[in-house]
Tab-separated table of C-alpha atoms and ligand atoms in Angstrom:
chain	number	residue	atom	x	y	z
A	1	UNK	CA	31.080	17.066	20.790
A	2	UNK	CA	29.895	16.091	24.220
A	3	UNK	CA	30.094	12.359	23.655
A	4	UNK	CA	32.674	10.636	25.861
A	5	UNK	CA	34.697	7.651	24.646
A	6	UNK	CA	31.988	5.657	22.860
A	7	UNK	CA	33.695	2.346	23.516
A	8	UNK	CA	33.544	2.864	27.279
A	9	UNK	CA	29.889	3.385	28.039
A	10	UNK	CA	26.674	2.241	26.435
A	11	UNK	CA	24.997	4.885	24.264
A	12	UNK	CA	21.246	5.038	23.917
A	13	UNK	CA	19.748	6.907	20.966
A	14	UNK	CA	16.205	7.962	21.832
A	15	UNK	CA	13.659	9.573	19.546
A	16	UNK	CA	10.728	11.484	21.019
A	17	UNK	CA	12.920	12.484	23.947
A	18	UNK	CA	11.380	15.954	24.359
A	19	UNK	CA	8.275	14.625	26.075
A	20	UNK	CA	6.393	11.785	27.696
A	21	UNK	CA	7.680	8.265	27.307
A	22	UNK	CA	10.791	9.208	25.339
A	23	UNK	CA	11.854	11.582	28.099
A	24	UNK	CA	11.189	8.775	30.599
A	25	UNK	CA	13.342	6.296	28.668
A	26	UNK	CA	16.152	8.828	28.309
A	27	UNK	CA	16.093	9.507	32.038
A	28	UNK	CA	16.166	5.785	32.884
A	29	UNK	CA	19.023	5.040	30.471
A	30	UNK	CA	21.050	7.902	31.972
A	31	UNK	CA	20.258	6.721	35.503
A	32	UNK	CA	21.640	3.335	34.458
A	33	UNK	CA	24.888	5.008	33.392
A	34	UNK	CA	24.373	5.154	29.624
A	35	UNK	CA	25.298	8.158	27.525
A	36	UNK	CA	22.286	9.347	25.599
A	37	UNK	CA	21.466	11.005	22.266
A	38	UNK	CA	18.199	12.929	22.362
A	39	UNK	CA	16.116	13.382	19.218
A	40	UNK	CA	12.898	15.380	18.624
A	41	UNK	CA	11.925	18.708	17.067
A	42	UNK	CA	11.760	20.879	20.200
A	43	UNK	CA	15.453	21.615	20.709
A	44	UNK	CA	14.996	23.767	23.857
A	45	UNK	CA	13.294	20.913	25.638
A	46	UNK	CA	16.051	18.525	24.620
A	47	UNK	CA	18.733	20.953	25.833
A	48	UNK	CA	16.945	21.313	29.179
A	49	UNK	CA	16.744	17.551	29.602
A	50	UNK	CA	20.381	17.192	28.514
A	51	UNK	CA	21.513	19.648	31.195
A	52	UNK	CA	19.494	17.779	33.854
A	53	UNK	CA	20.847	14.372	32.869
A	54	UNK	CA	24.438	15.569	32.745
A	55	UNK	CA	24.215	17.112	36.176
A	56	UNK	CA	22.205	14.308	37.808
A	57	UNK	CA	23.965	11.300	36.311
A	58	UNK	CA	27.294	12.552	34.949
A	59	UNK	CA	26.633	11.027	31.538
A	60	UNK	CA	27.439	12.500	28.117
A	61	UNK	CA	24.431	13.804	26.227
A	62	UNK	CA	24.113	14.851	22.613
A	63	UNK	CA	21.097	16.704	21.303
A	64	UNK	CA	20.073	16.129	17.691
A	65	UNK	CA	17.003	18.191	16.795
A	66	UNK	CA	15.230	16.574	13.842
A	67	UNK	CA	11.826	16.445	12.196
A	68	UNK	CA	11.194	12.761	11.599
A	69	UNK	CA	8.427	13.590	9.132
A	70	UNK	CA	11.222	14.588	6.777
A	71	UNK	CA	12.015	11.514	4.644
A	72	UNK	CA	15.726	12.415	4.770
A	73	UNK	CA	15.849	12.561	8.585
A	74	UNK	CA	16.846	8.940	9.383
A	75	UNK	CA	19.888	9.046	7.085
A	76	UNK	CA	20.825	12.543	8.305
A	77	UNK	CA	20.681	11.306	11.906
A	78	UNK	CA	22.746	8.205	11.106
A	79	UNK	CA	25.329	10.357	9.333
A	80	UNK	CA	25.460	12.817	12.249
A	81	UNK	CA	25.946	9.977	14.731
A	82	UNK	CA	28.835	8.779	12.577
A	83	UNK	CA	30.391	12.263	12.595
A	84	UNK	CA	30.046	12.390	16.395
A	85	UNK	CA	31.720	9.013	16.712
A	86	UNK	CA	28.643	7.587	18.376
A	87	UNK	CA	28.148	3.842	18.029
A	88	UNK	CA	24.678	3.220	19.409
A	89	UNK	CA	24.275	0.300	21.778
A	90	UNK	CA	20.536	1.010	22.210
A	91	UNK	CA	17.938	2.542	19.946
A	92	UNK	CA	14.576	3.570	21.377
A	93	UNK	CA	12.164	4.471	18.591
A	94	UNK	CA	9.643	6.397	20.684
A	95	UNK	CA	8.632	9.458	18.626
A	96	UNK	CA	5.088	9.174	17.381
A	97	UNK	CA	1.681	10.743	17.241
A	98	UNK	CA	-1.901	9.866	16.376
A	99	UNK	CA	-4.811	11.681	14.789
A	100	UNK	CA	-8.272	11.221	16.238
A	101	UNK	CA	-11.340	11.265	14.035
A	102	UNK	CA	-12.895	9.733	10.982
A	103	UNK	CA	-10.478	8.700	8.234
A	104	UNK	CA	-12.500	10.651	5.644
A	105	UNK	CA	-11.847	13.864	7.580
A	106	UNK	CA	-8.125	13.426	7.995
A	107	UNK	CA	-5.827	15.896	6.322
A	108	UNK	CA	-3.851	13.920	3.704
A	109	UNK	CA	-0.678	15.896	4.505
A	110	UNK	CA	-1.001	15.006	8.158
A	111	UNK	CA	-1.564	11.329	7.253
A	112	UNK	CA	1.711	11.369	5.300
A	113	UNK	CA	3.509	12.906	8.290
A	114	UNK	CA	1.999	10.397	10.656
A	115	UNK	CA	3.136	7.474	8.529
A	116	UNK	CA	6.570	9.030	8.153
A	117	UNK	CA	7.016	9.533	11.914
A	118	UNK	CA	5.271	6.386	13.166
A	119	UNK	CA	6.358	3.904	10.475
A	120	UNK	CA	9.081	5.036	8.063
A	121	UNK	CA	11.442	6.774	10.481
A	122	UNK	CA	11.555	3.996	13.119
A	123	UNK	CA	11.955	1.379	10.401
A	124	UNK	CA	14.815	3.143	8.694
A	125	UNK	CA	16.540	4.203	11.930
A	126	UNK	CA	16.397	0.586	13.120
A	127	UNK	CA	17.884	-0.597	9.848
A	128	UNK	CA	20.571	2.091	9.731
A	129	UNK	CA	21.714	1.521	13.335
A	130	UNK	CA	21.363	-2.266	13.216
A	131	UNK	CA	25.074	-2.927	12.573
A	132	UNK	CA	26.004	-0.946	15.690
A	133	UNK	CA	23.268	-2.567	17.788
A	134	UNK	CA	24.361	-6.027	16.698
A	135	UNK	CA	28.005	-5.237	17.447
A	136	UNK	CA	27.187	-4.055	20.982
A	137	UNK	CA	27.874	-6.212	23.995
A	138	UNK	CA	24.242	-5.961	25.104
A	139	UNK	CA	22.443	-4.193	22.288
A	140	UNK	CA	18.841	-3.031	22.617
A	141	UNK	CA	16.254	-2.271	19.949
A	142	UNK	CA	13.165	-0.934	21.703
A	143	UNK	CA	10.246	-0.030	19.459
A	144	UNK	CA	7.398	1.873	21.144
A	145	UNK	CA	4.223	0.464	19.655
A	146	UNK	CA	0.756	0.536	21.233
A	147	UNK	CA	-2.250	-1.539	22.190
A	148	UNK	CA	-3.853	0.396	19.324
A	149	UNK	CA	-1.878	-1.915	17.025
A	150	UNK	CA	-3.445	-5.085	18.463
A	151	UNK	CA	-6.582	-4.625	16.377
A	152	UNK	CA	-7.943	-2.203	13.801
A	153	UNK	CA	-8.734	1.061	15.549
A	154	UNK	CA	-11.724	3.032	14.244
A	155	UNK	CA	-11.370	6.803	14.793
A	156	UNK	CA	-7.594	6.358	14.981
A	157	UNK	CA	-7.340	4.264	11.818
A	158	UNK	CA	-3.938	5.360	10.516
A	159	UNK	CA	-2.398	5.337	13.967
A	160	UNK	CA	-3.644	1.789	14.743
A	161	UNK	CA	-2.445	0.520	11.379
A	162	UNK	CA	0.944	2.187	11.896
A	163	UNK	CA	1.376	0.557	15.294
A	164	UNK	CA	0.341	-2.842	13.862
A	165	UNK	CA	3.180	-2.404	11.384
A	166	UNK	CA	5.639	-1.538	14.170
A	167	UNK	CA	4.675	-4.571	16.239
A	168	UNK	CA	4.851	-6.899	13.261
A	169	UNK	CA	8.205	-5.522	12.084
A	170	UNK	CA	9.715	-5.785	15.581
A	171	UNK	CA	8.537	-9.356	16.080
A	172	UNK	CA	10.114	-10.385	12.786
A	173	UNK	CA	13.424	-8.667	13.703
A	174	UNK	CA	13.311	-10.382	17.090
A	175	UNK	CA	12.988	-13.781	15.442
A	176	UNK	CA	15.757	-13.072	12.932
A	177	UNK	CA	18.086	-12.211	15.780
A	178	UNK	CA	17.266	-14.911	18.270
A	179	UNK	CA	20.508	-16.333	19.591
A	180	UNK	CA	22.316	-13.007	19.094
A	181	UNK	CA	23.179	-10.618	21.914
A	182	UNK	CA	20.646	-8.077	20.686
A	183	UNK	CA	17.517	-7.655	22.734
A	184	UNK	CA	14.545	-6.687	20.594
A	185	UNK	CA	11.245	-5.568	22.038
A	186	UNK	CA	8.024	-3.981	20.889
A	187	UNK	CA	6.439	-2.387	23.905
A	188	UNK	CA	2.674	-1.820	23.727
A	189	UNK	CA	1.389	0.610	26.342
A	190	UNK	CA	-2.288	1.391	26.694
A	191	UNK	CA	-3.407	4.960	27.375
A	192	UNK	CA	-0.640	6.716	29.302
A	193	UNK	CA	-0.506	10.170	30.854
A	194	UNK	CA	1.630	12.156	28.359
A	195	UNK	CA	1.044	14.888	25.804
A	196	UNK	CA	-0.130	12.278	23.319
A	197	UNK	CA	-3.862	13.091	23.534
A	198	UNK	CA	-3.212	16.776	23.150
A	199	UNK	CA	-1.056	16.088	20.067
A	200	UNK	CA	-3.796	13.867	18.661
A	201	UNK	CA	-6.126	16.837	18.977
A	202	UNK	CA	-8.751	14.908	20.867
A	203	UNK	CA	-10.466	14.434	24.156
A	204	UNK	CA	-9.155	11.307	25.810
A	205	UNK	CA	-10.447	8.218	23.962
A	206	UNK	CA	-9.508	5.878	26.736
A	207	UNK	CA	-10.301	2.279	27.457
A	208	UNK	CA	-9.438	1.302	31.040
A	209	UNK	CA	-7.172	3.168	33.406
A	210	UNK	CA	-4.554	5.649	32.341
A	211	UNK	CA	-1.068	4.386	33.045
A	212	UNK	CA	1.943	6.427	34.063
A	213	UNK	CA	5.237	7.008	32.258
A	214	UNK	CA	7.089	5.374	35.169
A	215	UNK	CA	4.991	2.173	34.825
A	216	UNK	CA	5.665	1.890	31.098
A	217	UNK	CA	9.386	2.598	31.380
A	218	UNK	CA	9.827	0.237	34.300
A	219	UNK	CA	7.882	-2.598	32.596
A	220	UNK	CA	9.917	-2.066	29.405
A	221	UNK	CA	13.221	-2.431	31.252
A	222	UNK	CA	11.958	-5.473	33.148
A	223	UNK	CA	11.030	-7.110	29.834
A	224	UNK	CA	14.407	-6.164	28.308
A	225	UNK	CA	16.306	-7.417	31.346
A	226	UNK	CA	14.419	-10.731	31.127
A	227	UNK	CA	14.881	-10.984	27.333
A	228	UNK	CA	11.120	-11.404	27.160
A	229	UNK	CA	10.502	-10.163	23.607
A	230	UNK	CA	9.187	-9.890	21.056
A	231	UNK	CA	6.095	-8.025	22.287
A	232	UNK	CA	5.219	-6.749	25.725
A	233	UNK	CA	1.784	-5.297	26.423
A	234	UNK	CA	1.779	-3.190	29.575
A	235	UNK	CA	-0.863	-3.666	32.277
A	236	UNK	CA	-3.207	-6.542	33.080
A	237	UNK	CA	-6.302	-4.782	31.677
A	238	UNK	CA	-4.537	-4.088	28.385
A	239	UNK	CA	-3.257	-7.656	28.182
A	240	UNK	CA	-6.775	-8.988	28.792
A	241	UNK	CA	-8.235	-6.712	26.112
A	242	UNK	CA	-5.519	-7.674	23.639
A	243	UNK	CA	-6.203	-11.370	24.180
A	244	UNK	CA	-9.928	-10.670	23.753
A	245	UNK	CA	-9.250	-8.790	20.517
A	246	UNK	CA	-7.257	-11.720	19.192
A	247	UNK	CA	-9.969	-14.283	19.710
A	248	UNK	CA	-13.209	-12.303	19.416
A	249	UNK	CA	-14.951	-12.017	16.021
A	250	UNK	CA	-13.500	-9.072	14.106
A	251	UNK	CA	-16.822	-7.206	13.896
A	252	UNK	CA	-17.232	-7.386	17.661
A	253	UNK	CA	-13.687	-6.079	18.196
A	254	UNK	CA	-14.380	-3.251	15.786
A	255	UNK	CA	-17.644	-2.366	17.536
A	256	UNK	CA	-15.935	-2.265	20.943
A	257	UNK	CA	-13.040	-0.220	19.557
A	258	UNK	CA	-15.410	2.189	17.814
A	259	UNK	CA	-17.375	2.796	20.992
A	260	UNK	CA	-14.214	3.279	23.022
A	261	UNK	CA	-12.628	5.797	20.680
A	262	UNK	CA	-15.713	7.705	19.495
A	263	UNK	CA	-17.360	8.098	22.860
A	264	UNK	CA	-20.517	6.439	21.429
A	265	UNK	CA	-22.608	4.454	23.896
B	301	NAP	N1	0.451	8.156	25.634
B	301	NAP	C1	-0.188	7.085	25.227
B	301	NAP	O1	-1.352	6.864	25.627
B	301	NAP	C2	0.506	6.079	24.341
B	301	NAP	C3	0.010	4.772	24.355
B	301	NAP	C4	0.650	3.840	23.544
B	301	NAP	C5	1.732	4.193	22.779
B	301	NAP	N2	2.180	5.484	22.794
B	301	NAP	C6	3.331	5.806	21.946
B	301	NAP	O2	4.366	6.311	22.761
B	301	NAP	C7	5.241	7.092	21.979
B	301	NAP	C8	5.546	8.376	22.727
B	301	NAP	O3	4.369	9.139	22.839
B	301	NAP	P1	4.005	9.883	24.190
B	301	NAP	O4	2.828	9.222	24.749
B	301	NAP	O5	5.200	10.067	25.030
B	301	NAP	O6	3.467	11.270	23.596
B	301	NAP	P2	4.096	12.748	23.618
B	301	NAP	O7	4.286	13.187	25.010
B	301	NAP	O8	3.211	13.539	22.750
B	301	NAP	O9	5.529	12.568	22.940
B	301	NAP	C9	5.666	12.378	21.542
B	301	NAP	C10	7.113	12.574	21.156
B	301	NAP	O10	7.242	12.350	19.746
B	301	NAP	C11	7.974	13.431	19.192
B	301	NAP	N3	7.572	13.684	17.821
B	301	NAP	C12	6.305	13.856	17.337
B	301	NAP	N4	6.367	14.211	16.029
B	301	NAP	C13	7.684	14.275	15.712
B	301	NAP	C14	8.388	14.631	14.505
B	301	NAP	N5	7.739	15.008	13.382
B	301	NAP	N6	9.735	14.595	14.516
B	301	NAP	C15	10.416	14.258	15.640
B	301	NAP	N7	9.791	13.918	16.796
B	301	NAP	C16	8.454	13.949	16.815
B	301	NAP	C17	7.657	14.625	20.078
B	301	NAP	O11	8.695	15.578	20.012
B	301	NAP	P3	8.591	17.034	19.323
B	301	NAP	O12	7.173	17.455	19.339
B	301	NAP	O13	9.503	17.887	20.165
B	301	NAP	O14	9.138	16.825	17.968
B	301	NAP	C18	7.631	13.971	21.448
B	301	NAP	O15	8.914	13.918	21.992
B	301	NAP	C19	4.533	7.302	20.647
B	301	NAP	O16	5.099	6.453	19.668
B	301	NAP	C20	3.106	6.903	20.936
B	301	NAP	O17	2.458	6.437	19.788
B	301	NAP	C21	1.592	6.420	23.570
C-alpha cells in the first residue's frame, strides 16, 4: 500500500480522476499537500497521474480502477479503502457522463449506466464515506453537478435530470450538516473544455463561453474555503442563465434549452 499514515495528512478520494475536472481536482488536492485516491476505469491514466503527483508533490497516491456503472462498485471501493487503512477526509464525486440526443433514441442500457454513474454511485459513495468525512478535522464533500441540472435539459434529458438530483441531494446534505465541520458543496460548471463532449458523442451543445478546468477547480476551492455551500454555479454568464431559468416560465426555459442543445435556430 502506498498510503502514508492516514491520521497525518488529509486524504482526498476522487472519482473521474483519469480526465478533465477530476484530474484537475486531484492535482489541486495534491498541491495542497493531501494524499489522494484516484478512481476511474482507465487504470493506465490513473497510474500516470499518480506518478506525476508523487514526484511533484511528495504525496501518497493510491489507484483504484473501478467501473462506477457496476452497482457493486461503491461498496467495493469503500471496502478497499478500509483494507488500505484510508480514512477519507475529502470525497470528490466527479465521474460522470452525458448522452446527447432525443430521449426516444437513447439506448436503454446506456441510460442505466448513465444513472448508475451520475446518480447512484455518487449518492452511495457519499453515504458510505460520510462517517469518515464527518470525523475529519476539515471534511469535504464535493459533488460535481452541472448547470444542466438547473432546469430540464432537452436533448440531454437524462443527464440534466441526473444533475438536478445531485444538486438537490447535496443541498439537503449541506443543510443536515450545518454547524458541523464538514463542508458540503455542489459545484455547477457550465460547458468546460474536457473530454465530456466527446464522451457524450456530440458536437458541442454550448451556451455561452467554454470555461477551463483551472477556472472550475479554483472556483470550487474558493467556495469550499469560504464555506459558501450548498450550491456554487461557476461563471457570471452561467449564474445569470440559472437565475433566468429559475424565474422564467418553464416553457420559455425549455425552448431556450432546446435551441441551445439541438443547434436549432
Ligand atoms: N465538461 C463540461 O462541460 C461539464 C460541465 C458541467 C459538469 N460537468 C461534470 O464534470 C464531471 C467530470 O466531467 P469532465 O468534464 O471532466 O469530463 P471527462 O473529461 O469526460 O471526464 C469524465 C470522467 O468520468 C469518468 N467516468 C465516466 N464513466 C465512468 C465509469 N463508468 N466508471 C468510472 N468512471 C467513469 C471518466 O473516467 P474513465 O473513462 O477512465 O472511467 C473520466 O475520468 C462530470 O460529472 C460531468 O457531468 C462537466
